[in-house]
XYZ file of C-alpha atoms in Angstrom:
763
model
C 42.507 2.008 -49.815
C 38.535 3.665 -50.251
C 37.519 0.909 -51.393
C 38.838 -1.918 -49.008
C 37.933 0.205 -45.939
C 34.018 0.521 -47.024
C 33.872 -2.920 -47.318
C 35.149 -3.319 -43.920
C 32.970 -1.060 -43.017
C 29.995 -3.219 -44.607
C 31.204 -6.041 -42.725
C 31.318 -4.750 -39.742
C 27.786 -4.184 -40.103
C 25.985 -7.526 -38.614
C 28.642 -7.089 -36.382
C 27.591 -3.344 -34.997
C 23.391 -4.809 -34.963
C 24.325 -7.624 -33.910
C 26.372 -5.611 -30.457
C 23.557 -3.237 -30.247
C 20.696 -6.260 -30.089
C 22.472 -7.774 -27.497
C 22.695 -3.602 -25.642
C 19.640 -3.691 -25.826
C 18.804 -7.595 -24.338
C 20.939 -6.330 -21.589
C 19.344 -3.447 -21.077
C 15.495 -4.806 -20.819
C 16.996 -8.421 -18.846
C 15.967 -7.093 -15.349
C 12.290 -6.004 -16.530
C 11.548 -8.937 -18.989
C 12.782 -11.903 -15.597
C 10.204 -9.590 -13.331
C 7.118 -10.248 -15.206
C 8.623 -13.691 -16.373
C 8.881 -14.903 -12.640
C 5.626 -12.293 -11.689
C 3.320 -14.611 -14.397
C 4.618 -17.515 -13.135
C 3.180 -16.998 -9.948
C 0.240 -15.620 -11.038
C -0.301 -18.426 -12.617
C 0.363 -21.001 -9.757
C -1.335 -18.716 -7.996
C -4.834 -19.955 -9.882
C -5.115 -16.909 -12.196
C -5.979 -17.694 -15.401
C -3.784 -17.133 -18.082
C -5.364 -14.781 -20.022
C -7.386 -12.107 -17.400
C -3.038 -11.887 -16.658
C -2.975 -11.142 -20.235
C -5.353 -8.874 -19.976
C -4.499 -6.753 -17.058
C -1.311 -6.519 -18.491
C -2.231 -4.836 -21.359
C -4.312 -3.090 -19.439
C -1.881 -1.606 -17.480
C 1.024 -1.209 -19.991
C -1.749 0.507 -22.886
C -4.556 2.410 -20.476
C -2.200 3.909 -17.396
C 1.527 3.780 -18.463
C 1.925 5.248 -21.474
C -1.375 7.758 -21.446
C 0.438 9.285 -18.185
C 4.687 8.216 -19.336
C 2.626 11.195 -22.333
C 1.566 13.810 -19.782
C 4.284 13.108 -17.426
C 7.024 13.880 -20.146
C 4.742 17.257 -21.453
C 4.762 18.569 -17.655
C 8.323 17.686 -16.522
C 10.962 19.816 -18.811
C 14.569 17.290 -18.992
C 14.202 13.809 -19.304
C 15.977 11.706 -16.419
C 15.542 7.838 -16.904
C 13.257 5.885 -19.063
C 12.791 4.146 -15.874
C 11.940 6.421 -14.418
C 9.614 7.968 -16.940
C 7.459 5.195 -16.894
C 7.494 4.625 -12.917
C 6.391 8.219 -12.513
C 4.026 8.078 -16.040
C 2.008 5.311 -14.694
C 1.305 7.072 -10.514
C 0.133 10.553 -13.243
C -1.399 7.231 -15.552
C -3.125 6.151 -12.495
C -4.690 9.866 -11.233
C -5.244 10.674 -15.344
C -8.005 6.820 -14.807
C -9.449 8.264 -11.856
C -10.258 11.496 -13.100
C -11.974 9.715 -15.745
C -13.699 6.521 -14.041
C -15.446 9.932 -12.387
C -16.686 11.759 -15.070
C -17.455 8.245 -17.354
C -19.207 6.703 -13.496
C -20.945 10.290 -12.773
C -22.114 9.666 -16.264
C -23.543 6.628 -15.774
C -21.273 5.903 -18.764
C -18.556 3.469 -16.839
C -19.274 0.732 -19.693
C -17.163 3.971 -21.868
C -14.700 3.617 -19.762
C -11.767 1.463 -21.484
C -12.040 3.871 -24.021
C -10.394 7.035 -21.809
C -6.440 6.660 -23.494
C -8.033 8.095 -26.286
C -8.614 11.099 -25.278
C -5.275 11.739 -23.772
C -3.780 10.211 -26.687
C -5.330 12.096 -30.005
C -3.892 14.941 -29.115
C -0.678 14.141 -28.239
C -0.487 12.851 -31.650
C -2.707 15.581 -33.705
C -0.317 18.460 -31.921
C 2.652 19.142 -33.323
C 4.153 20.385 -29.956
C 3.003 16.991 -28.294
C 4.024 14.552 -30.692
C 8.139 14.512 -28.945
C 6.437 12.823 -26.492
C 6.393 10.469 -28.664
C 10.173 9.363 -28.821
C 12.198 10.663 -25.887
C 16.739 11.180 -26.564
C 19.049 12.199 -24.339
C 18.348 10.018 -21.334
C 20.452 9.291 -18.459
C 21.424 4.703 -19.016
C 20.567 2.627 -15.972
C 23.356 1.192 -14.372
C 23.527 -3.146 -14.342
C 24.088 -3.483 -10.948
C 20.865 -1.382 -10.078
C 18.574 -2.794 -12.726
C 18.954 -6.215 -11.992
C 18.808 -4.738 -7.590
C 15.817 -3.323 -7.805
C 14.593 -6.212 -9.744
C 15.265 -8.681 -6.944
C 14.179 -6.460 -4.712
C 10.828 -6.597 -6.908
C 11.032 -10.277 -7.414
C 11.470 -11.115 -3.757
C 8.523 -9.329 -1.964
C 6.194 -11.328 -4.976
C 7.746 -14.429 -3.091
C 6.484 -12.826 -0.400
C 3.067 -11.804 -1.441
C 2.573 -15.346 -2.775
C 2.979 -16.935 0.281
C 0.995 -14.705 2.804
C -1.693 -13.269 0.182
C -1.794 -14.960 -2.604
C -1.275 -18.849 -1.892
C -3.435 -18.342 1.109
C -6.757 -16.454 -1.197
C -8.223 -18.345 -3.564
C -9.685 -15.667 -6.287
C -13.154 -17.245 -5.648
C -13.965 -18.790 -1.848
C -13.415 -23.459 -2.206
C -15.270 -25.343 0.732
C -17.428 -24.042 3.878
C -14.405 -23.609 6.200
C -13.088 -20.902 4.001
C -12.050 -17.720 5.931
C -11.208 -14.628 4.905
C -8.862 -11.246 6.692
C -11.995 -9.665 8.488
C -11.220 -6.039 5.904
C -10.864 -7.758 3.037
C -14.927 -8.237 2.068
C -14.962 -4.637 2.809
C -12.570 -3.666 0.464
C -14.364 -5.591 -2.222
C -17.422 -4.943 -1.780
C -16.476 -1.176 -2.089
C -14.340 -1.668 -5.112
C -17.513 -3.736 -6.128
C -19.129 -0.392 -5.997
C -17.199 1.457 -7.214
C -18.579 0.273 -10.286
C -20.923 1.735 -10.766
C -22.093 4.595 -8.114
C -19.576 7.845 -7.607
C -19.290 8.478 -5.407
C -19.997 4.983 -3.927
C -22.186 4.980 -1.120
C -21.457 1.983 1.744
C -21.881 -1.242 0.677
C -23.940 -2.609 3.403
C -26.334 -0.035 4.179
C -27.505 1.002 0.995
C -27.335 5.254 0.822
C -24.821 5.718 3.051
C -22.223 7.476 2.670
C -19.165 6.656 2.555
C -16.681 9.895 3.949
C -13.477 7.204 3.174
C -9.991 7.482 1.589
C -12.209 5.120 -1.377
C -9.689 6.462 -4.296
C -7.466 2.753 -4.825
C -10.849 0.731 -4.917
C -11.905 3.007 -7.564
C -8.691 2.221 -9.628
C -10.029 -1.514 -9.139
C -13.454 -0.874 -9.727
C -11.669 1.003 -13.098
C -9.082 -2.199 -13.913
C -11.713 -4.074 -13.918
C -14.067 -2.198 -16.450
C -11.875 -1.476 -18.712
C -9.687 -4.873 -18.914
C -12.518 -7.033 -18.745
C -11.595 -8.830 -15.926
C -13.677 -10.236 -13.243
C -13.286 -7.828 -9.916
C -12.416 -10.683 -7.678
C -9.333 -10.959 -10.015
C -8.445 -8.134 -10.018
C -8.645 -7.866 -6.227
C -6.665 -11.227 -5.479
C -4.519 -11.329 -7.902
C -3.644 -8.719 -9.496
C -3.486 -5.169 -8.123
C -1.597 -6.121 -5.067
C 1.110 -7.497 -6.759
C 1.164 -4.237 -10.098
C 1.302 -1.853 -7.467
C 3.778 -3.052 -4.788
C 6.033 -3.410 -8.469
C 5.347 0.079 -9.615
C 6.065 1.034 -5.886
C 9.429 -0.516 -5.432
C 10.028 0.793 -8.663
C 9.434 4.354 -7.564
C 11.012 4.151 -4.283
C 14.438 3.139 -6.319
C 13.847 6.216 -9.063
C 12.874 9.064 -6.318
C 15.416 7.754 -4.669
C 18.126 7.962 -7.281
C 16.670 11.047 -8.093
C 16.742 13.302 -4.884
C 20.608 12.004 -3.707
C 21.474 11.774 -7.234
C 23.050 7.944 -6.081
C 21.781 5.142 -8.282
C 22.416 3.009 -5.601
C 20.992 5.045 -3.100
C 17.807 4.963 -4.534
C 18.084 0.391 -4.932
C 19.299 0.229 -0.951
C 15.878 2.988 -0.521
C 13.456 0.412 -2.290
C 15.079 -3.361 0.008
C 14.590 -0.982 3.133
C 11.104 -0.217 1.760
C 10.769 -3.622 1.225
C 12.973 -5.840 1.897
C 14.463 -4.853 5.618
C 11.321 -5.521 8.194
C 10.624 -4.120 11.677
C 13.329 -5.587 13.579
C 12.271 -8.019 16.517
C 11.866 -11.313 17.806
C 8.698 -13.032 16.863
C 6.424 -12.793 19.594
C 3.646 -14.601 17.760
C 1.595 -11.329 17.700
C 1.765 -9.626 14.364
C 0.933 -6.429 15.581
C 2.900 -4.959 18.361
C 2.921 -1.098 17.818
C -0.205 -1.255 15.999
C 1.601 -3.144 12.427
C 2.062 -6.242 10.859
C 5.983 -5.933 9.397
C 6.904 -3.228 6.931
C 4.103 -5.358 5.334
C 1.180 -4.615 5.649
C 0.855 -4.416 1.726
C -2.351 -6.785 1.003
C -4.187 -6.118 4.066
C -4.616 -2.796 2.866
C -4.166 -2.484 -0.040
C -5.152 1.773 -0.078
C -1.782 2.075 1.654
C 0.244 0.745 -1.282
C -1.982 2.765 -3.300
C -1.077 5.624 -1.598
C 2.355 5.257 -2.295
C 2.734 5.130 -5.312
C 1.109 8.867 -5.526
C 2.822 9.269 -2.199
C 6.090 8.602 -3.856
C 6.392 10.751 -6.591
C 4.687 13.872 -4.606
C 8.326 13.503 -2.355
C 10.203 14.019 -5.913
C 7.765 16.220 -7.239
C 8.220 18.682 -4.197
C 12.072 18.109 -3.288
C 12.805 19.260 -6.707
C 11.047 22.991 -5.946
C 12.664 22.757 -3.069
C 15.608 23.047 -4.274
C 18.500 19.648 -4.696
C 21.207 19.226 -2.469
C 24.978 20.809 -3.499
C 26.084 17.545 -5.780
C 23.282 16.370 -7.232
C 23.445 16.235 -11.234
C 19.493 15.076 -11.884
C 17.766 17.573 -14.470
C 15.125 19.832 -12.951
C 11.084 18.525 -13.756
C 10.602 22.794 -14.525
C 7.684 24.807 -13.959
C 5.296 21.821 -14.948
C 6.807 19.923 -11.617
C 3.993 22.297 -9.663
C 0.952 20.794 -11.960
C 2.645 17.777 -10.795
C 2.731 17.998 -7.290
C -1.067 19.513 -7.269
C -2.519 16.270 -9.184
C -0.844 14.293 -6.595
C -1.778 15.829 -3.782
C -5.135 15.489 -5.136
C -5.510 11.804 -5.491
C -2.897 11.403 -2.271
C -6.001 13.314 -0.347
C -8.253 9.732 -0.989
C -5.794 7.841 -1.279
C -5.302 7.457 2.416
C -5.738 10.365 5.165
C -2.515 9.324 6.497
C -0.316 11.166 3.744
C -1.021 14.527 3.146
C -1.278 15.474 6.851
C 2.472 13.467 7.083
C 3.338 15.558 3.690
C 1.885 19.104 5.324
C 4.107 18.237 8.537
C 7.562 17.980 6.982
C 7.096 21.039 4.518
C 6.114 22.676 8.198
C 9.211 21.859 9.488
C 11.626 23.001 5.885
C 10.152 25.913 6.481
C 10.716 26.641 10.143
C 14.641 25.010 9.964
C 15.134 27.546 6.889
C 13.794 30.515 8.694
C 16.200 30.144 11.518
C 19.248 28.932 10.036
C 18.776 31.076 7.275
C 16.254 33.970 8.225
C 15.098 34.035 5.101
C 11.639 32.090 4.192
C 11.416 30.330 0.365
C 8.809 30.519 -1.491
C 8.674 27.040 -3.451
C 8.095 25.644 0.157
C 5.403 27.885 0.479
C 3.932 27.355 -2.221
C 4.083 23.761 -1.801
C 2.549 24.342 1.468
C -0.270 26.338 1.089
C -0.957 23.612 -2.118
C -1.118 20.987 0.811
C -3.232 22.412 3.255
C -6.040 23.001 0.740
C -5.476 20.110 -0.904
C -6.147 18.485 3.260
C -8.913 20.849 3.401
C -10.455 19.347 0.474
C -10.630 15.749 1.691
C -11.618 17.133 5.076
C -14.528 18.996 4.404
C -15.869 17.105 0.614
C -14.248 13.403 1.120
C -14.661 12.730 4.928
C -17.449 15.711 5.671
C -15.874 16.295 8.682
C -15.706 12.474 9.755
C -13.092 11.770 12.303
C -14.137 8.012 11.464
C -12.797 6.829 15.476
C -8.576 8.803 15.590
C -8.680 11.198 18.804
C -5.852 13.242 20.307
C -4.492 10.606 22.215
C -0.870 10.866 23.079
C 0.864 7.161 23.187
C -2.186 5.160 23.097
C -0.274 2.889 20.693
C 2.368 1.944 23.899
C 0.279 2.380 26.530
C -1.175 -1.252 27.372
C 2.871 -2.181 26.986
C 3.322 -0.482 30.828
C 0.084 -1.211 32.074
C -2.375 0.260 34.842
C -0.786 -1.636 37.662
C -0.047 0.360 40.662
C 3.913 1.238 40.720
C 6.003 3.599 41.829
C 6.690 6.642 40.076
C 9.655 6.052 39.593
C 9.433 2.582 37.586
C 6.733 3.979 36.064
C 8.680 6.057 34.407
C 11.570 3.757 33.227
C 9.189 1.924 31.750
C 7.513 4.279 29.951
C 11.432 4.853 28.332
C 11.651 0.918 27.656
C 8.970 0.984 25.963
C 9.318 4.102 23.252
C 13.027 2.677 23.195
C 11.781 -1.125 22.140
C 8.775 1.416 19.403
C 12.029 3.088 18.077
C 13.639 -0.153 18.004
C 11.360 -1.825 16.470
C 9.291 0.301 13.679
C 12.632 2.714 12.867
C 15.443 0.662 12.948
C 15.617 1.273 9.661
C 16.173 4.707 9.261
C 18.839 4.188 10.826
C 21.294 6.098 8.166
C 19.341 9.406 9.166
C 22.488 9.534 12.165
C 25.070 8.631 9.303
C 23.633 11.399 7.098
C 23.023 14.236 10.079
C 26.743 13.478 11.481
C 28.141 13.761 8.270
C 26.231 17.066 7.303
C 27.167 18.412 10.871
C 23.543 19.228 12.100
C 23.729 21.488 8.047
C 20.857 19.766 6.758
C 19.878 21.330 3.477
C 16.450 21.916 3.172
C 15.696 18.941 0.407
C 16.959 17.639 3.480
C 15.263 18.806 6.129
C 12.135 17.840 3.974
C 12.799 14.040 4.363
C 13.645 14.375 7.427
C 10.345 16.486 8.523
C 7.902 13.298 6.798
C 9.986 10.183 8.610
C 9.590 12.067 12.728
C 5.956 12.734 11.350
C 4.858 9.835 10.778
C 5.700 8.727 14.332
C 5.045 11.526 16.064
C 1.268 11.720 14.598
C 0.888 8.060 15.592
C 2.304 8.953 19.152
C -0.087 11.568 19.608
C -3.313 10.497 18.395
C -5.083 6.563 18.844
C -7.456 4.635 16.805
C -9.720 1.788 18.432
C -8.751 -0.400 15.089
C -4.515 1.233 15.549
C -5.365 2.718 12.006
C -3.080 5.423 13.309
C -0.011 3.182 12.408
C -0.768 4.375 8.777
C 0.806 7.817 9.468
C 4.347 5.474 10.403
C 4.141 3.559 6.738
C 3.212 7.594 4.990
C 6.757 8.804 7.268
C 8.383 5.285 5.780
C 8.317 6.690 2.002
C 10.515 10.299 3.909
C 12.473 8.419 6.056
C 14.408 5.426 3.517
C 14.995 7.397 1.719
C 17.422 9.522 3.695
C 18.378 6.716 5.098
C 19.542 5.467 2.310
C 21.537 8.492 1.169
C 23.330 8.759 4.395
C 24.249 4.929 3.626
C 25.235 6.352 0.562
C 27.835 9.137 1.680
C 29.064 6.536 4.613
C 30.049 4.129 1.809
C 31.821 6.868 -0.038
C 33.900 7.867 2.777
C 35.215 4.383 3.602
C 36.585 5.200 -0.315
C 35.335 0.966 -0.405
C 36.686 -1.148 -4.063
C 34.322 -2.562 -5.813
C 35.603 -6.056 -4.362
C 34.775 -4.506 -0.698
C 31.224 -3.781 -2.096
C 30.572 -6.700 -2.935
C 32.287 -8.732 -0.196
C 30.240 -6.088 2.238
C 26.739 -6.834 0.426
C 27.491 -10.673 0.285
C 27.885 -10.817 4.071
C 24.994 -8.407 4.656
C 24.018 -11.489 3.152
C 24.454 -13.967 5.062
C 24.324 -11.805 7.941
C 20.911 -11.789 7.743
C 20.565 -15.594 6.815
C 21.925 -16.708 9.920
C 18.970 -14.200 11.813
C 16.172 -15.762 9.843
C 17.591 -18.882 10.305
C 18.290 -18.668 14.251
C 14.088 -16.921 14.366
C 12.502 -20.021 12.610
C 14.452 -22.187 14.702
C 13.514 -20.934 17.899
C 10.018 -18.424 17.669
C 8.844 -17.723 21.162
C 6.291 -17.744 23.489
C 2.581 -16.455 21.767
C 1.255 -13.688 23.291
C -2.482 -13.248 22.776
C -2.512 -9.493 23.438
C -0.208 -6.517 23.803
C 1.651 -6.839 27.452
C 5.115 -5.472 28.661
C 5.860 -9.403 28.078
C 5.783 -8.494 24.397
C 8.275 -6.891 24.301
C 10.968 -8.902 26.202
C 11.931 -10.891 23.199
C 12.549 -7.970 21.074
C 14.840 -6.369 23.856
C 17.072 -10.116 24.577
C 16.820 -9.475 20.676
C 18.419 -6.447 20.625
C 20.852 -6.637 23.712
C 22.643 -10.176 22.263
C 22.651 -8.401 18.915
C 24.315 -5.378 20.861
C 26.359 -7.128 22.884
C 27.666 -8.890 19.418
C 28.311 -4.961 17.866
C 29.807 -3.997 21.330
C 32.427 -7.311 20.682
C 33.413 -6.554 17.693
C 33.677 -3.045 18.221
C 36.329 -4.085 21.344
C 38.073 -6.571 18.659
C 38.214 -4.032 15.650
C 41.556 -2.095 16.888
C 43.429 -5.809 16.471
C 41.601 -7.157 13.341
C 42.001 -3.377 11.730
C 46.142 -4.083 12.674
C 45.638 -7.257 10.653
C 44.207 -6.565 8.008
C 44.706 -2.850 7.021
C 41.477 -2.586 4.800
C 39.602 -2.743 7.123
C 40.811 0.905 8.574
C 38.282 3.348 8.483
C 35.593 0.791 7.573
C 34.587 0.074 11.048
C 31.613 2.667 10.298
C 30.341 0.715 6.983
C 30.058 -3.049 8.463
C 28.378 -1.357 11.207
C 25.330 0.254 10.098
C 24.934 -2.533 7.015
C 24.657 -5.009 9.997
C 21.868 -2.704 12.522
C 20.103 -1.556 8.262
C 19.899 -5.613 8.671
C 18.987 -6.158 11.132
C 15.467 -6.565 10.635
C 15.511 -8.929 7.434
C 13.866 -11.761 9.152
C 10.915 -10.214 9.282
C 9.966 -10.734 5.669
C 10.507 -14.470 6.084
C 8.535 -14.642 9.016
C 5.532 -13.471 8.147
C 5.507 -15.208 5.171
C 6.091 -18.457 7.271
C 3.357 -16.765 9.412
C 1.012 -17.772 6.546
C 1.606 -20.908 6.204
C 0.260 -21.407 9.252
C -3.595 -19.634 9.014
C -6.109 -19.727 6.045
C -6.327 -16.065 5.421
C -2.231 -15.603 5.311
C -1.926 -14.407 9.044
C -3.106 -14.318 12.551
C -5.545 -11.864 12.210
C -9.078 -11.125 12.594
C -11.443 -13.497 10.593
C -14.910 -14.176 8.716
C -15.326 -17.507 7.282
C -16.611 -17.395 3.658
C -18.533 -20.766 2.562
C -18.860 -21.422 -1.341
C -21.722 -21.610 -1.030
C -23.132 -18.336 0.214
C -19.977 -16.958 -2.230
C -22.204 -18.928 -4.847
C -25.082 -17.234 -3.912
C -23.948 -14.026 -3.664
C -21.869 -14.098 -7.425
C -25.574 -15.589 -8.835
C -27.111 -12.186 -7.807
C -24.254 -10.287 -9.170
C -24.566 -12.532 -12.610
C -28.723 -11.607 -12.636
C -29.266 -8.279 -11.838
C -28.910 -4.872 -12.497
C -25.713 -2.727 -10.602
C -28.638 -0.295 -9.210
C -30.277 -2.824 -7.724
C -30.755 -3.594 -3.829
C -29.987 -6.676 -1.767
C -31.862 -7.326 1.722
C -30.706 -10.341 3.992
C -31.072 -12.110 7.367
C -27.688 -12.029 7.609
C -25.698 -8.686 9.945
C -22.971 -10.353 12.740
C -19.825 -11.630 11.940
C -20.598 -13.998 15.264
C -22.686 -13.067 18.305
C -21.378 -11.729 21.601
C -23.128 -12.679 25.099
C -25.937 -11.705 22.863
C -24.853 -9.218 21.046
C -24.229 -8.489 17.288
C -20.360 -8.181 15.569
C -21.729 -6.334 13.073
C -18.252 -7.058 10.512
C -20.707 -9.087 7.531
C -18.861 -7.758 4.174
C -19.318 -10.928 1.949
C -23.368 -9.879 0.504
C -21.912 -6.251 -0.569
C -18.182 -8.151 -1.071
C -19.227 -10.610 -4.312
C -22.892 -9.620 -5.662
C -21.196 -6.231 -6.057
C -24.218 -4.274 -5.720
C -25.546 -2.129 -2.611
C -27.538 -3.640 0.494
C -30.011 -3.006 2.709
C -28.632 -3.532 5.177
C -26.077 -6.154 5.971
C -23.207 -5.118 8.514
C -22.968 -1.667 9.993
C -19.685 -1.935 11.807
C -17.308 -0.155 9.256
C -19.654 2.847 8.286
C -18.172 5.875 8.846
C -20.640 7.167 11.307
C -20.136 3.882 13.239
C -15.826 4.139 13.868
C -15.206 4.768 17.281
C -18.284 4.961 18.833
C -18.920 3.107 22.408
C -19.222 -0.162 21.426
C -17.064 -0.803 19.056
C -18.400 -2.994 16.642
C -20.620 -4.217 18.572
C -23.058 -0.997 18.612
C -26.537 -1.371 17.383
C -27.483 0.401 13.972
C -28.717 3.222 13.937
C -31.855 2.937 11.754
C -33.832 0.504 13.834
C -37.601 0.755 11.404
C -35.086 -0.225 8.281
C -33.763 -2.583 10.513
C -36.325 -4.410 11.615
C -38.084 -3.815 7.436
C -35.665 -6.142 6.056
C -35.781 -8.869 9.538
C -39.087 -9.188 8.993
C -39.134 -9.923 5.268
C -37.778 -12.963 6.232
C -39.352 -14.265 9.806
C -42.907 -12.761 9.092
C -42.997 -11.872 5.303
C -46.378 -9.361 4.643
C -47.800 -8.355 1.072
C -47.673 -4.795 2.562
C -43.719 -5.103 3.998
C -42.386 -6.345 0.437
C -44.164 -3.641 -0.815
C -42.281 -1.355 1.079
C -39.172 -2.653 1.253
C -39.346 -2.763 -2.712
C -41.299 0.592 -3.031
C -39.896 3.078 0.423
C -36.245 0.822 -0.220
C -35.663 0.449 -3.545
C -34.947 -3.921 -2.790
C -35.348 -6.477 -5.467
C -33.750 -9.251 -4.234
C -33.496 -11.612 -0.584
C -30.421 -13.696 -0.015
C -31.566 -15.829 2.565
C -28.937 -17.640 4.568
C -30.546 -20.303 6.356
C -27.353 -21.319 8.060
C -28.391 -17.764 10.440
C -32.643 -18.630 10.006
C -34.961 -20.670 8.547
C -36.917 -18.474 5.873
C -40.727 -18.414 6.471
C -42.637 -20.387 4.182
C -45.156 -17.811 3.953
C -41.897 -16.434 2.001
C -41.998 -18.553 -1.159
C -45.849 -17.732 -1.385
C -44.743 -13.666 -1.892
C -42.143 -13.722 -3.709
C -40.153 -15.789 -6.302
C -37.422 -18.340 -6.160
C -35.057 -17.948 -8.194
C -31.624 -19.935 -6.649
C -31.362 -22.911 -4.191
C -28.713 -24.930 -3.303
C -29.826 -26.152 0.218
C -27.779 -23.248 2.398
C -29.119 -20.534 0.728
C -31.906 -18.943 -0.731
C -32.747 -16.112 -3.776
C -35.903 -14.811 -3.570
C -36.938 -11.806 -6.614
C -39.522 -9.067 -4.907
C -42.665 -9.272 -7.663
């Protein structure tokens, strides 16, 4: 009998192995599917396969692996593998930033590709650290959760393809190419970061860049480590990779804080699938925004989310979990993580830390009022956040305001207008515009109402923390003003808090509704169908296009809100009849209503992608010409110059308007990856917010005159001054702006000429 049993066990071994292999396949299938889809989209967008492979290797070995090891060493107990990898990737980005700063500051940026070795060796050599290579005791990830998050990633990547990847070639093709105006400026910062620490303003050689540039340093590091050309990193690889990481982080952070896996998945969908609510009105930036989806127009926003989301998780852990949340605590190492994430967040986006400070302040205030004591973890976290903000203000930004001023309701004022009206009418207009602002931007956070209701206004400290961040974002937006609407980024920082709180409230509502598995599936199918109908209606019936924010722009939003509100009222009136006919509907009306409210902004993603097809740069935003001839000349300089070389050009203006120069020209510094003596100066920190906007004159007229005379009236003395005093080695003349003097060819050596542009080397 024993022999027979042993034989049976032996025979069963291949079956068990096959079962384990199948389980492993199912476990990793969502991740594999995501990678395959992303790779296919990138290939379809013209990304070289070898660059995809190199960047993948860089991401896994140069970011995720070292970051995950350090995260495992700092956190006390494991939760899920996907959390280790996602938060570990964020930690890896911080370590990468530190390595970049040290090596680039020492002029050793070519050694940057070896920085992970400095992390890996201790984890191989130190016995106590070796445990971090192989971890046991992970909580299994629900299959439905994994596929839900994968679906959000794939859907958002498809949006990126339509709005950004397919609309912006890696290098311009043809003379009619245009780009969103911020893209070449951002690329130029990344180019400067390949050899400068800290980077200067690329368009004005030697001018300090008091700006949140950490995300662009990451792109520079990615290029240096992977060996992938910087424009390919910028226009193809970095944005989808950061968005993928941000989606997963929302999901794992939402799970950790709420203790509910599907609350994390819902939070990811609210942040990266559901957009702003509103009937398409032709203006992509209604309240200084462009749907949720500012991720490619401002990649620093996505980079900041990747750091802010784990920071929220770490601070929530220190504040203390809510009752009933059974997630392993991070332990004392969380304080180290908090400090690292706060410092990195300061230079990722200037909007992150102020929102964190406000969220902690509200938590401290509520705790003091309700419990009549101050919780020391909140005080310590607040002190760390204030120290980080002080560091950013004094060191990174050198007390530059970047045009941000205290100007309450400046973002809403254009919609009210300046027409003389009775005071009562004006007050009603202000109320209506404020309501439109909340409905347009904050509707996806409606789950917070359910959270507050079911908690009977007795929120726990961690919930107050999330609510504080959700409120702080729009509150700061309403308090301050900015000529370029950059105050909108405070709202986007608040979204990271708000979607988690909203998903938490939604999850509690569903739990109270006691939906069966079949009912949950039907609710999901119904929500998808509702979103599809809303999207089709808006695609087929576009509203009138307006050129500027006025009261008329808001009318489609109000009509759309009224129509859907009327539908909700009708449903409420008929609900008793429906519940009598189908008893299973009883007690579930609130769940259905909140589902519809949360889904109402779903058309935004599709509409933003559809708008991208109409424009060469992916959206109806300000553009700059980016002809191939210019980029060919710039790339020649990049390939034949040293990183520290300085370039001069006769192009300063995006356009001339009424005799004034719109000094937003960034193409040369972007594609040469070199400092330019004087290119476009409007985005220099000292210029932002000054009267005249982009038309304000350059602050150093002597330098500008020396630059321009090198092209229009060159002399041996003038070129010697340019070379010896300012360090210029190369002159790039664009003949579409002005034909260079024929004397220049006798005083400098022409090295490149494509008919439209010429490159000269100073002797």
